[in-house]
Amino acid sequence: MRLFFALWPDERLRETLTDWARCCRASSRGRPVRMPNIHATLAFLGEVDPSRLPALRALGAELPARAFDVALDRLGYWPRQRIVYAGSSVPPAALAALASGLKLRLAGAGFPTEERPYVLHVTLLRDVRRAPATAAVAPLLWHVRDMLLIESVRAGGMQLYRPIERFTLTA
Ligand code: ATP
Ligand code: MG
């Protein structure tokens, strides 16, 4: 199974982010992420044997993580990845704590982890060759209340993200 942990904006937020992508595309071109698929990856696991699912479920459930709000207030461009993303110029400490706590536990359980520090990015456009005309956007407040374990499946030429487990972050 191809798995990753993610934060998933609610439908209203995803609709607004789809609007951002549409605006941005005028200058950047690129391929918009479909509205249902808009998310922020917390930790990418890649190919995982299904026998490891109980370990991942336990790990997610035991993670001492708190709910938080984060303002999406900027558009970023990563030329190597060729993506335009929504990001935050003021990521809360709770998000860093969630990402690092998860990484620590994943590493402890023998899963591969990312070396680079965590940067929140909600990918909006792929296959982008030039930076968007503007980076500033009216801030969008995202109330992050849970974390998901997602299976990434390719079906009929489309990428589908199937929730496997939802973990509630404590208030
Ligand atoms: P496609 O690969 O077909 O373009 P996708 O990237 O949306 O589709 P996946 O490759 O399954 O689908 O990736 C799922 C999520 O994990 C996405 O948010 C993706 O950006 C992220 N991701 C994929 N590969 C890595 C990686 N090697 N390191 C970090 N994040 C990754
Ligand atoms: Mg990919």
mmCIF file with all atom_site columns, C-alpha atoms and ligand atoms in Angstrom:
data_model
loop_
_atom_site.group_PDB
_atom_site.id
_atom_site.type_symbol
_atom_site.label_atom_id
_atom_site.label_alt_id
_atom_site.label_comp_id
_atom_site.label_asym_id
_atom_site.label_entity_id
_atom_site.label_seq_id
_atom_site.pdbx_PDB_ins_code
_atom_site.Cartn_x
_atom_site.Cartn_y
_atom_site.Cartn_z
_atom_site.occupancy
_atom_site.B_iso_or_equiv
_atom_site.pdbx_formal_charge
_atom_site.auth_seq_id
_atom_site.auth_comp_id
_atom_site.auth_asym_id
_atom_site.auth_atom_id
_atom_site.pdbx_PDB_model_num
ATOM   1   C  CA  . MET A 1 1   ? 0.000   0.000  0.000   1.00 0.00 ? 1   MET A CA  1
ATOM   2   C  CA  . ARG A 1 2   ? 1.187   3.516  -0.801  1.00 0.00 ? 2   ARG A CA  1
ATOM   3   C  CA  . LEU A 1 3   ? 0.568   5.464  2.409   1.00 0.00 ? 3   LEU A CA  1
ATOM   4   C  CA  . PHE A 1 4   ? 0.994   8.902  3.911   1.00 0.00 ? 4   PHE A CA  1
ATOM   5   C  CA  . PHE A 1 5   ? -0.134  10.916 6.921   1.00 0.00 ? 5   PHE A CA  1
ATOM   6   C  CA  . ALA A 1 6   ? -1.941  14.115 6.006   1.00 0.00 ? 6   ALA A CA  1
ATOM   7   C  CA  . LEU A 1 7   ? -3.977  17.090 7.131   1.00 0.00 ? 7   LEU A CA  1
ATOM   8   C  CA  . TRP A 1 8   ? -7.162  17.550 5.136   1.00 0.00 ? 8   TRP A CA  1
ATOM   9   C  CA  . PRO A 1 9   ? -8.924  20.912 4.804   1.00 0.00 ? 9   PRO A CA  1
ATOM   10  C  CA  . ASP A 1 10  ? -12.725 20.737 4.923   1.00 0.00 ? 10  ASP A CA  1
ATOM   11  C  CA  . GLU A 1 11  ? -14.733 21.142 1.735   1.00 0.00 ? 11  GLU A CA  1
ATOM   12  C  CA  . ARG A 1 12  ? -15.255 24.903 2.103   1.00 0.00 ? 12  ARG A CA  1
ATOM   13  C  CA  . LEU A 1 13  ? -11.551 25.476 2.512   1.00 0.00 ? 13  LEU A CA  1
ATOM   14  C  CA  . ARG A 1 14  ? -10.727 23.195 -0.385  1.00 0.00 ? 14  ARG A CA  1
ATOM   15  C  CA  . GLU A 1 15  ? -13.150 25.182 -2.561  1.00 0.00 ? 15  GLU A CA  1
ATOM   16  C  CA  . THR A 1 16  ? -11.430 28.440 -1.657  1.00 0.00 ? 16  THR A CA  1
ATOM   17  C  CA  . LEU A 1 17  ? -8.048  26.881 -2.330  1.00 0.00 ? 17  LEU A CA  1
ATOM   18  C  CA  . THR A 1 18  ? -9.347  25.729 -5.708  1.00 0.00 ? 18  THR A CA  1
ATOM   19  C  CA  . ASP A 1 19  ? -10.133 29.394 -6.420  1.00 0.00 ? 19  ASP A CA  1
ATOM   20  C  CA  . TRP A 1 20  ? -6.575  30.297 -5.448  1.00 0.00 ? 20  TRP A CA  1
ATOM   21  C  CA  . ALA A 1 21  ? -5.297  27.693 -7.872  1.00 0.00 ? 21  ALA A CA  1
ATOM   22  C  CA  . ARG A 1 22  ? -7.519  29.060 -10.628 1.00 0.00 ? 22  ARG A CA  1
ATOM   23  C  CA  . CYS A 1 23  ? -6.268  32.622 -10.090 1.00 0.00 ? 23  CYS A CA  1
ATOM   24  C  CA  . CYS A 1 24  ? -2.666  31.509 -9.874  1.00 0.00 ? 24  CYS A CA  1
ATOM   25  C  CA  . ARG A 1 25  ? -2.885  29.440 -12.985 1.00 0.00 ? 25  ARG A CA  1
ATOM   26  C  CA  . ALA A 1 26  ? -3.423  32.538 -15.102 1.00 0.00 ? 26  ALA A CA  1
ATOM   27  C  CA  . SER A 1 27  ? 0.235   33.450 -14.563 1.00 0.00 ? 27  SER A CA  1
ATOM   28  C  CA  . SER A 1 28  ? 1.813   30.105 -13.677 1.00 0.00 ? 28  SER A CA  1
ATOM   29  C  CA  . ARG A 1 29  ? 0.020   27.672 -15.949 1.00 0.00 ? 29  ARG A CA  1
ATOM   30  C  CA  . GLY A 1 30  ? 0.298   24.132 -14.564 1.00 0.00 ? 30  GLY A CA  1
ATOM   31  C  CA  . ARG A 1 31  ? -2.183  21.407 -13.680 1.00 0.00 ? 31  ARG A CA  1
ATOM   32  C  CA  . PRO A 1 32  ? -4.574  22.102 -10.772 1.00 0.00 ? 32  PRO A CA  1
ATOM   33  C  CA  . VAL A 1 33  ? -4.929  19.514 -8.020  1.00 0.00 ? 33  VAL A CA  1
ATOM   34  C  CA  . ARG A 1 34  ? -8.539  18.312 -8.100  1.00 0.00 ? 34  ARG A CA  1
ATOM   35  C  CA  . MET A 1 35  ? -10.644 19.816 -5.307  1.00 0.00 ? 35  MET A CA  1
ATOM   36  C  CA  . PRO A 1 36  ? -11.251 16.568 -3.344  1.00 0.00 ? 36  PRO A CA  1
ATOM   37  C  CA  . ASN A 1 37  ? -7.503  15.861 -3.387  1.00 0.00 ? 37  ASN A CA  1
ATOM   38  C  CA  . ILE A 1 38  ? -6.314  19.126 -1.835  1.00 0.00 ? 38  ILE A CA  1
ATOM   39  C  CA  . HIS A 1 39  ? -4.311  18.324 1.311   1.00 0.00 ? 39  HIS A CA  1
ATOM   40  C  CA  . ALA A 1 40  ? -1.090  18.806 3.220   1.00 0.00 ? 40  ALA A CA  1
ATOM   41  C  CA  . THR A 1 41  ? 1.190   15.797 3.558   1.00 0.00 ? 41  THR A CA  1
ATOM   42  C  CA  . LEU A 1 42  ? 2.610   15.449 7.068   1.00 0.00 ? 42  LEU A CA  1
ATOM   43  C  CA  . ALA A 1 43  ? 4.739   12.386 6.440   1.00 0.00 ? 43  ALA A CA  1
ATOM   44  C  CA  . PHE A 1 44  ? 5.091   10.354 3.270   1.00 0.00 ? 44  PHE A CA  1
ATOM   45  C  CA  . LEU A 1 45  ? 5.639   6.630  3.868   1.00 0.00 ? 45  LEU A CA  1
ATOM   46  C  CA  . GLY A 1 46  ? 5.616   5.229  0.351   1.00 0.00 ? 46  GLY A CA  1
ATOM   47  C  CA  . GLU A 1 47  ? 5.107   1.509  -0.176  1.00 0.00 ? 47  GLU A CA  1
ATOM   48  C  CA  . VAL A 1 48  ? 4.154   -0.180 3.111   1.00 0.00 ? 48  VAL A CA  1
ATOM   49  C  CA  . ASP A 1 49  ? 3.268   -3.806 3.709   1.00 0.00 ? 49  ASP A CA  1
ATOM   50  C  CA  . PRO A 1 50  ? -0.365  -4.056 4.923   1.00 0.00 ? 50  PRO A CA  1
ATOM   51  C  CA  . SER A 1 51  ? 0.878   -6.058 7.913   1.00 0.00 ? 51  SER A CA  1
ATOM   52  C  CA  . ARG A 1 52  ? 2.334   -2.777 9.250   1.00 0.00 ? 52  ARG A CA  1
ATOM   53  C  CA  . LEU A 1 53  ? -1.085  -1.084 9.397   1.00 0.00 ? 53  LEU A CA  1
ATOM   54  C  CA  . PRO A 1 54  ? -1.763  -1.913 13.061  1.00 0.00 ? 54  PRO A CA  1
ATOM   55  C  CA  . ALA A 1 55  ? 1.589   -0.361 13.997  1.00 0.00 ? 55  ALA A CA  1
ATOM   56  C  CA  . LEU A 1 56  ? 0.712   2.805  12.075  1.00 0.00 ? 56  LEU A CA  1
ATOM   57  C  CA  . ARG A 1 57  ? -2.749  2.992  13.632  1.00 0.00 ? 57  ARG A CA  1
ATOM   58  C  CA  . ALA A 1 58  ? -1.291  2.607  17.129  1.00 0.00 ? 58  ALA A CA  1
ATOM   59  C  CA  . LEU A 1 59  ? 1.429   5.135  16.451  1.00 0.00 ? 59  LEU A CA  1
ATOM   60  C  CA  . GLY A 1 60  ? -1.069  7.721  15.215  1.00 0.00 ? 60  GLY A CA  1
ATOM   61  C  CA  . ALA A 1 61  ? -3.434  7.131  18.118  1.00 0.00 ? 61  ALA A CA  1
ATOM   62  C  CA  . GLU A 1 62  ? -0.681  7.389  20.729  1.00 0.00 ? 62  GLU A CA  1
ATOM   63  C  CA  . LEU A 1 63  ? 0.814   10.553 19.310  1.00 0.00 ? 63  LEU A CA  1
ATOM   64  C  CA  . PRO A 1 64  ? 0.320   13.295 21.903  1.00 0.00 ? 64  PRO A CA  1
ATOM   65  C  CA  . ALA A 1 65  ? -0.820  15.996 19.484  1.00 0.00 ? 65  ALA A CA  1
ATOM   66  C  CA  . ARG A 1 66  ? -2.924  19.068 19.972  1.00 0.00 ? 66  ARG A CA  1
ATOM   67  C  CA  . ALA A 1 67  ? -5.419  20.727 17.646  1.00 0.00 ? 67  ALA A CA  1
ATOM   68  C  CA  . PHE A 1 68  ? -4.322  24.092 16.240  1.00 0.00 ? 68  PHE A CA  1
ATOM   69  C  CA  . ASP A 1 69  ? -5.209  26.849 13.800  1.00 0.00 ? 69  ASP A CA  1
ATOM   70  C  CA  . VAL A 1 70  ? -2.937  27.807 10.965  1.00 0.00 ? 70  VAL A CA  1
ATOM   71  C  CA  . ALA A 1 71  ? -3.226  30.775 8.611   1.00 0.00 ? 71  ALA A CA  1
ATOM   72  C  CA  . LEU A 1 72  ? -2.638  29.985 4.945   1.00 0.00 ? 72  LEU A CA  1
ATOM   73  C  CA  . ASP A 1 73  ? -1.408  33.373 3.800   1.00 0.00 ? 73  ASP A CA  1
ATOM   74  C  CA  . ARG A 1 74  ? 1.033   32.908 0.953   1.00 0.00 ? 74  ARG A CA  1
ATOM   75  C  CA  . LEU A 1 75  ? 1.581   31.192 -2.357  1.00 0.00 ? 75  LEU A CA  1
ATOM   76  C  CA  . GLY A 1 76  ? 4.891   29.453 -2.747  1.00 0.00 ? 76  GLY A CA  1
ATOM   77  C  CA  . TYR A 1 77  ? 6.669   27.998 -5.747  1.00 0.00 ? 77  TYR A CA  1
ATOM   78  C  CA  . TRP A 1 78  ? 9.164   25.128 -5.693  1.00 0.00 ? 78  TRP A CA  1
ATOM   79  C  CA  . PRO A 1 79  ? 10.874  24.987 -9.102  1.00 0.00 ? 79  PRO A CA  1
ATOM   80  C  CA  . ARG A 1 80  ? 12.433  21.542 -8.502  1.00 0.00 ? 80  ARG A CA  1
ATOM   81  C  CA  . GLN A 1 81  ? 9.100   19.980 -7.609  1.00 0.00 ? 81  GLN A CA  1
ATOM   82  C  CA  . ARG A 1 82  ? 7.413   22.259 -10.137 1.00 0.00 ? 82  ARG A CA  1
ATOM   83  C  CA  . ILE A 1 83  ? 4.566   22.993 -7.754  1.00 0.00 ? 83  ILE A CA  1
ATOM   84  C  CA  . VAL A 1 84  ? 2.704   26.034 -6.548  1.00 0.00 ? 84  VAL A CA  1
ATOM   85  C  CA  . TYR A 1 85  ? 1.437   25.611 -2.997  1.00 0.00 ? 85  TYR A CA  1
ATOM   86  C  CA  . ALA A 1 86  ? -0.439  27.435 -0.278  1.00 0.00 ? 86  ALA A CA  1
ATOM   87  C  CA  . GLY A 1 87  ? 1.717   27.937 2.778   1.00 0.00 ? 87  GLY A CA  1
ATOM   88  C  CA  . SER A 1 88  ? 1.937   29.838 6.020   1.00 0.00 ? 88  SER A CA  1
ATOM   89  C  CA  . SER A 1 89  ? 4.343   32.624 6.954   1.00 0.00 ? 89  SER A CA  1
ATOM   90  C  CA  . VAL A 1 90  ? 3.432   32.003 10.607  1.00 0.00 ? 90  VAL A CA  1
ATOM   91  C  CA  . PRO A 1 91  ? 3.238   28.225 11.135  1.00 0.00 ? 91  PRO A CA  1
ATOM   92  C  CA  . PRO A 1 92  ? 2.215   27.515 14.751  1.00 0.00 ? 92  PRO A CA  1
ATOM   93  C  CA  . ALA A 1 93  ? 4.513   25.642 17.132  1.00 0.00 ? 93  ALA A CA  1
ATOM   94  C  CA  . ALA A 1 94  ? 1.845   22.933 17.481  1.00 0.00 ? 94  ALA A CA  1
ATOM   95  C  CA  . LEU A 1 95  ? 2.232   22.051 13.808  1.00 0.00 ? 95  LEU A CA  1
ATOM   96  C  CA  . ALA A 1 96  ? 6.002   21.691 14.132  1.00 0.00 ? 96  ALA A CA  1
ATOM   97  C  CA  . ALA A 1 97  ? 5.435   19.570 17.241  1.00 0.00 ? 97  ALA A CA  1
ATOM   98  C  CA  . LEU A 1 98  ? 2.962   17.350 15.412  1.00 0.00 ? 98  LEU A CA  1
ATOM   99  C  CA  . ALA A 1 99  ? 5.271   16.842 12.426  1.00 0.00 ? 99  ALA A CA  1
ATOM   100 C  CA  . SER A 1 100 ? 8.366   16.168 14.531  1.00 0.00 ? 100 SER A CA  1
ATOM   101 C  CA  . GLY A 1 101 ? 6.511   13.915 16.996  1.00 0.00 ? 101 GLY A CA  1
ATOM   102 C  CA  . LEU A 1 102 ? 5.179   11.869 14.109  1.00 0.00 ? 102 LEU A CA  1
ATOM   103 C  CA  . LYS A 1 103 ? 8.590   11.674 12.441  1.00 0.00 ? 103 LYS A CA  1
ATOM   104 C  CA  . LEU A 1 104 ? 10.241  10.545 15.668  1.00 0.00 ? 104 LEU A CA  1
ATOM   105 C  CA  . ARG A 1 105 ? 7.725   7.754  16.191  1.00 0.00 ? 105 ARG A CA  1
ATOM   106 C  CA  . LEU A 1 106 ? 7.845   6.661  12.558  1.00 0.00 ? 106 LEU A CA  1
ATOM   107 C  CA  . ALA A 1 107 ? 11.625  6.438  12.707  1.00 0.00 ? 107 ALA A CA  1
ATOM   108 C  CA  . GLY A 1 108 ? 11.375  4.536  15.998  1.00 0.00 ? 108 GLY A CA  1
ATOM   109 C  CA  . ALA A 1 109 ? 9.040   2.020  14.362  1.00 0.00 ? 109 ALA A CA  1
ATOM   110 C  CA  . GLY A 1 110 ? 11.434  1.564  11.440  1.00 0.00 ? 110 GLY A CA  1
ATOM   111 C  CA  . PHE A 1 111 ? 9.640   3.601  8.791   1.00 0.00 ? 111 PHE A CA  1
ATOM   112 C  CA  . PRO A 1 112 ? 11.651  5.795  6.413   1.00 0.00 ? 112 PRO A CA  1
ATOM   113 C  CA  . THR A 1 113 ? 11.475  9.495  7.283   1.00 0.00 ? 113 THR A CA  1
ATOM   114 C  CA  . GLU A 1 114 ? 12.290  12.790 5.623   1.00 0.00 ? 114 GLU A CA  1
ATOM   115 C  CA  . GLU A 1 115 ? 15.603  14.428 6.603   1.00 0.00 ? 115 GLU A CA  1
ATOM   116 C  CA  . ARG A 1 116 ? 14.574  17.964 5.727   1.00 0.00 ? 116 ARG A CA  1
ATOM   117 C  CA  . PRO A 1 117 ? 12.702  20.097 8.248   1.00 0.00 ? 117 PRO A CA  1
ATOM   118 C  CA  . TYR A 1 118 ? 8.940   20.075 7.864   1.00 0.00 ? 118 TYR A CA  1
ATOM   119 C  CA  . VAL A 1 119 ? 7.433   22.824 5.721   1.00 0.00 ? 119 VAL A CA  1
ATOM   120 C  CA  . LEU A 1 120 ? 3.660   23.043 5.464   1.00 0.00 ? 120 LEU A CA  1
ATOM   121 C  CA  . HIS A 1 121 ? 2.605   23.058 1.829   1.00 0.00 ? 121 HIS A CA  1
ATOM   122 C  CA  . VAL A 1 122 ? -0.805  22.493 0.307   1.00 0.00 ? 122 VAL A CA  1
ATOM   123 C  CA  . THR A 1 123 ? -0.077  21.751 -3.332  1.00 0.00 ? 123 THR A CA  1
ATOM   124 C  CA  . LEU A 1 124 ? -2.396  23.633 -5.686  1.00 0.00 ? 124 LEU A CA  1
ATOM   125 C  CA  . LEU A 1 125 ? -0.720  23.323 -9.096  1.00 0.00 ? 125 LEU A CA  1
ATOM   126 C  CA  . ARG A 1 126 ? 1.634   20.735 -10.540 1.00 0.00 ? 126 ARG A CA  1
ATOM   127 C  CA  . ASP A 1 127 ? 3.934   20.852 -13.591 1.00 0.00 ? 127 ASP A CA  1
ATOM   128 C  CA  . VAL A 1 128 ? 4.520   24.563 -13.054 1.00 0.00 ? 128 VAL A CA  1
ATOM   129 C  CA  . ARG A 1 129 ? 7.435   26.185 -14.894 1.00 0.00 ? 129 ARG A CA  1
ATOM   130 C  CA  . ARG A 1 130 ? 7.279   29.698 -13.479 1.00 0.00 ? 130 ARG A CA  1
ATOM   131 C  CA  . ALA A 1 131 ? 6.487   31.390 -10.199 1.00 0.00 ? 131 ALA A CA  1
ATOM   132 C  CA  . PRO A 1 132 ? 3.019   32.883 -9.761  1.00 0.00 ? 132 PRO A CA  1
ATOM   133 C  CA  . ALA A 1 133 ? 2.709   36.626 -10.356 1.00 0.00 ? 133 ALA A CA  1
ATOM   134 C  CA  . THR A 1 134 ? 1.860   37.263 -6.723  1.00 0.00 ? 134 THR A CA  1
ATOM   135 C  CA  . ALA A 1 135 ? 2.697   35.506 -3.467  1.00 0.00 ? 135 ALA A CA  1
ATOM   136 C  CA  . ALA A 1 136 ? 0.330   37.414 -1.226  1.00 0.00 ? 136 ALA A CA  1
ATOM   137 C  CA  . VAL A 1 137 ? -3.209  36.189 -0.596  1.00 0.00 ? 137 VAL A CA  1
ATOM   138 C  CA  . ALA A 1 138 ? -5.917  37.120 1.892   1.00 0.00 ? 138 ALA A CA  1
ATOM   139 C  CA  . PRO A 1 139 ? -5.222  34.819 4.863   1.00 0.00 ? 139 PRO A CA  1
ATOM   140 C  CA  . LEU A 1 140 ? -7.383  31.757 5.191   1.00 0.00 ? 140 LEU A CA  1
ATOM   141 C  CA  . LEU A 1 141 ? -7.711  30.352 8.692   1.00 0.00 ? 141 LEU A CA  1
ATOM   142 C  CA  . TRP A 1 142 ? -7.543  26.569 8.828   1.00 0.00 ? 142 TRP A CA  1
ATOM   143 C  CA  . HIS A 1 143 ? -8.791  24.874 12.004  1.00 0.00 ? 143 HIS A CA  1
ATOM   144 C  CA  . VAL A 1 144 ? -6.816  21.649 12.105  1.00 0.00 ? 144 VAL A CA  1
ATOM   145 C  CA  . ARG A 1 145 ? -8.646  19.181 14.308  1.00 0.00 ? 145 ARG A CA  1
ATOM   146 C  CA  . ASP A 1 146 ? -7.519  15.832 13.006  1.00 0.00 ? 146 ASP A CA  1
ATOM   147 C  CA  . MET A 1 147 ? -4.845  13.956 11.141  1.00 0.00 ? 147 MET A CA  1
ATOM   148 C  CA  . LEU A 1 148 ? -5.436  11.203 8.593   1.00 0.00 ? 148 LEU A CA  1
ATOM   149 C  CA  . LEU A 1 149 ? -3.656  8.112  7.413   1.00 0.00 ? 149 LEU A CA  1
ATOM   150 C  CA  . ILE A 1 150 ? -4.260  7.956  3.675   1.00 0.00 ? 150 ILE A CA  1
ATOM   151 C  CA  . GLU A 1 151 ? -3.823  5.331  1.014   1.00 0.00 ? 151 GLU A CA  1
ATOM   152 C  CA  . SER A 1 152 ? -2.867  6.711  -2.384  1.00 0.00 ? 152 SER A CA  1
ATOM   153 C  CA  . VAL A 1 153 ? -4.373  4.684  -5.213  1.00 0.00 ? 153 VAL A CA  1
ATOM   154 C  CA  . ARG A 1 154 ? -4.165  5.170  -8.939  1.00 0.00 ? 154 ARG A CA  1
ATOM   155 C  CA  . ALA A 1 155 ? -7.491  4.363  -10.603 1.00 0.00 ? 155 ALA A CA  1
ATOM   156 C  CA  . GLY A 1 156 ? -8.597  5.078  -14.156 1.00 0.00 ? 156 GLY A CA  1
ATOM   157 C  CA  . GLY A 1 157 ? -5.691  7.436  -14.726 1.00 0.00 ? 157 GLY A CA  1
ATOM   158 C  CA  . MET A 1 158 ? -6.623  9.441  -11.616 1.00 0.00 ? 158 MET A CA  1
ATOM   159 C  CA  . GLN A 1 159 ? -4.980  9.718  -8.217  1.00 0.00 ? 159 GLN A CA  1
ATOM   160 C  CA  . LEU A 1 160 ? -7.399  8.759  -5.446  1.00 0.00 ? 160 LEU A CA  1
ATOM   161 C  CA  . TYR A 1 161 ? -6.699  9.335  -1.750  1.00 0.00 ? 161 TYR A CA  1
ATOM   162 C  CA  . ARG A 1 162 ? -8.527  6.881  0.458   1.00 0.00 ? 162 ARG A CA  1
ATOM   163 C  CA  . PRO A 1 163 ? -8.714  7.637  4.212   1.00 0.00 ? 163 PRO A CA  1
ATOM   164 C  CA  . ILE A 1 164 ? -7.627  4.588  6.218   1.00 0.00 ? 164 ILE A CA  1
ATOM   165 C  CA  . GLU A 1 165 ? -7.813  6.110  9.695   1.00 0.00 ? 165 GLU A CA  1
ATOM   166 C  CA  . ARG A 1 166 ? -8.677  9.439  11.289  1.00 0.00 ? 166 ARG A CA  1
ATOM   167 C  CA  . PHE A 1 167 ? -6.902  10.609 14.438  1.00 0.00 ? 167 PHE A CA  1
ATOM   168 C  CA  . THR A 1 168 ? -8.528  13.332 16.509  1.00 0.00 ? 168 THR A CA  1
ATOM   169 C  CA  . LEU A 1 169 ? -6.130  15.963 17.829  1.00 0.00 ? 169 LEU A CA  1
ATOM   170 C  CA  . THR A 1 170 ? -6.858  16.980 21.412  1.00 0.00 ? 170 THR A CA  1
ATOM   171 C  CA  . ALA A 1 171 ? -8.483  20.358 21.961  1.00 0.00 ? 171 ALA A CA  1
HETATM 172 P  P1  . ATP B 2 .   ? 1.387   11.576 -8.663  1.00 0.00 ? 1   ATP B P1  1
HETATM 173 O  O1  . ATP B 2 .   ? 2.591   10.956 -7.996  1.00 0.00 ? 1   ATP B O1  1
HETATM 174 O  O2  . ATP B 2 .   ? 0.664   10.667 -9.572  1.00 0.00 ? 1   ATP B O2  1
HETATM 175 O  O3  . ATP B 2 .   ? 1.670   12.917 -9.250  1.00 0.00 ? 1   ATP B O3  1
HETATM 176 P  P2  . ATP B 2 .   ? 0.588   12.377 -6.036  1.00 0.00 ? 1   ATP B P2  1
HETATM 177 O  O4  . ATP B 2 .   ? 1.989   12.889 -5.903  1.00 0.00 ? 1   ATP B O4  1
HETATM 178 O  O5  . ATP B 2 .   ? -0.537  13.259 -5.663  1.00 0.00 ? 1   ATP B O5  1
HETATM 179 O  O6  . ATP B 2 .   ? 0.321   11.865 -7.497  1.00 0.00 ? 1   ATP B O6  1
HETATM 180 P  P3  . ATP B 2 .   ? 1.520   10.291 -4.349  1.00 0.00 ? 1   ATP B P3  1
HETATM 181 O  O7  . ATP B 2 .   ? 2.784   10.216 -5.138  1.00 0.00 ? 1   ATP B O7  1
HETATM 182 O  O8  . ATP B 2 .   ? 0.901   9.015  -3.902  1.00 0.00 ? 1   ATP B O8  1
HETATM 183 O  O9  . ATP B 2 .   ? 0.412   11.062 -5.180  1.00 0.00 ? 1   ATP B O9  1
HETATM 184 O  O10 . ATP B 2 .   ? 1.814   11.208 -3.112  1.00 0.00 ? 1   ATP B O10 1
HETATM 185 C  C1  . ATP B 2 .   ? 0.921   11.377 -2.034  1.00 0.00 ? 1   ATP B C1  1
HETATM 186 C  C2  . ATP B 2 .   ? 1.330   12.602 -1.252  1.00 0.00 ? 1   ATP B C2  1
HETATM 187 O  O11 . ATP B 2 .   ? 2.653   12.423 -0.733  1.00 0.00 ? 1   ATP B O11 1
HETATM 188 C  C3  . ATP B 2 .   ? 1.388   13.886 -2.090  1.00 0.00 ? 1   ATP B C3  1
HETATM 189 O  O12 . ATP B 2 .   ? 1.067   14.969 -1.262  1.00 0.00 ? 1   ATP B O12 1
HETATM 190 C  C4  . ATP B 2 .   ? 2.843   13.954 -2.504  1.00 0.00 ? 1   ATP B C4  1
HETATM 191 O  O13 . ATP B 2 .   ? 3.246   15.292 -2.741  1.00 0.00 ? 1   ATP B O13 1
HETATM 192 C  C5  . ATP B 2 .   ? 3.532   13.386 -1.290  1.00 0.00 ? 1   ATP B C5  1
HETATM 193 N  N1  . ATP B 2 .   ? 4.768   12.703 -1.673  1.00 0.00 ? 1   ATP B N1  1
HETATM 194 C  C6  . ATP B 2 .   ? 4.917   11.822 -2.665  1.00 0.00 ? 1   ATP B C6  1
HETATM 195 N  N2  . ATP B 2 .   ? 6.173   11.359 -2.745  1.00 0.00 ? 1   ATP B N2  1
HETATM 196 C  C7  . ATP B 2 .   ? 6.861   11.987 -1.759  1.00 0.00 ? 1   ATP B C7  1
HETATM 197 C  C8  . ATP B 2 .   ? 8.217   11.947 -1.300  1.00 0.00 ? 1   ATP B C8  1
HETATM 198 N  N3  . ATP B 2 .   ? 9.131   11.166 -1.856  1.00 0.00 ? 1   ATP B N3  1
HETATM 199 N  N4  . ATP B 2 .   ? 8.550   12.730 -0.247  1.00 0.00 ? 1   ATP B N4  1
HETATM 200 C  C9  . ATP B 2 .   ? 7.647   13.522 0.340   1.00 0.00 ? 1   ATP B C9  1
HETATM 201 N  N5  . ATP B 2 .   ? 6.341   13.600 -0.038  1.00 0.00 ? 1   ATP B N5  1
HETATM 202 C  C10 . ATP B 2 .   ? 5.967   12.851 -1.069  1.00 0.00 ? 1   ATP B C10 1
HETATM 203 MG MG  . MG  B 3 .   ? 3.788   11.783 -6.373  1.00 0.00 ? 2   MG  B MG  1
#
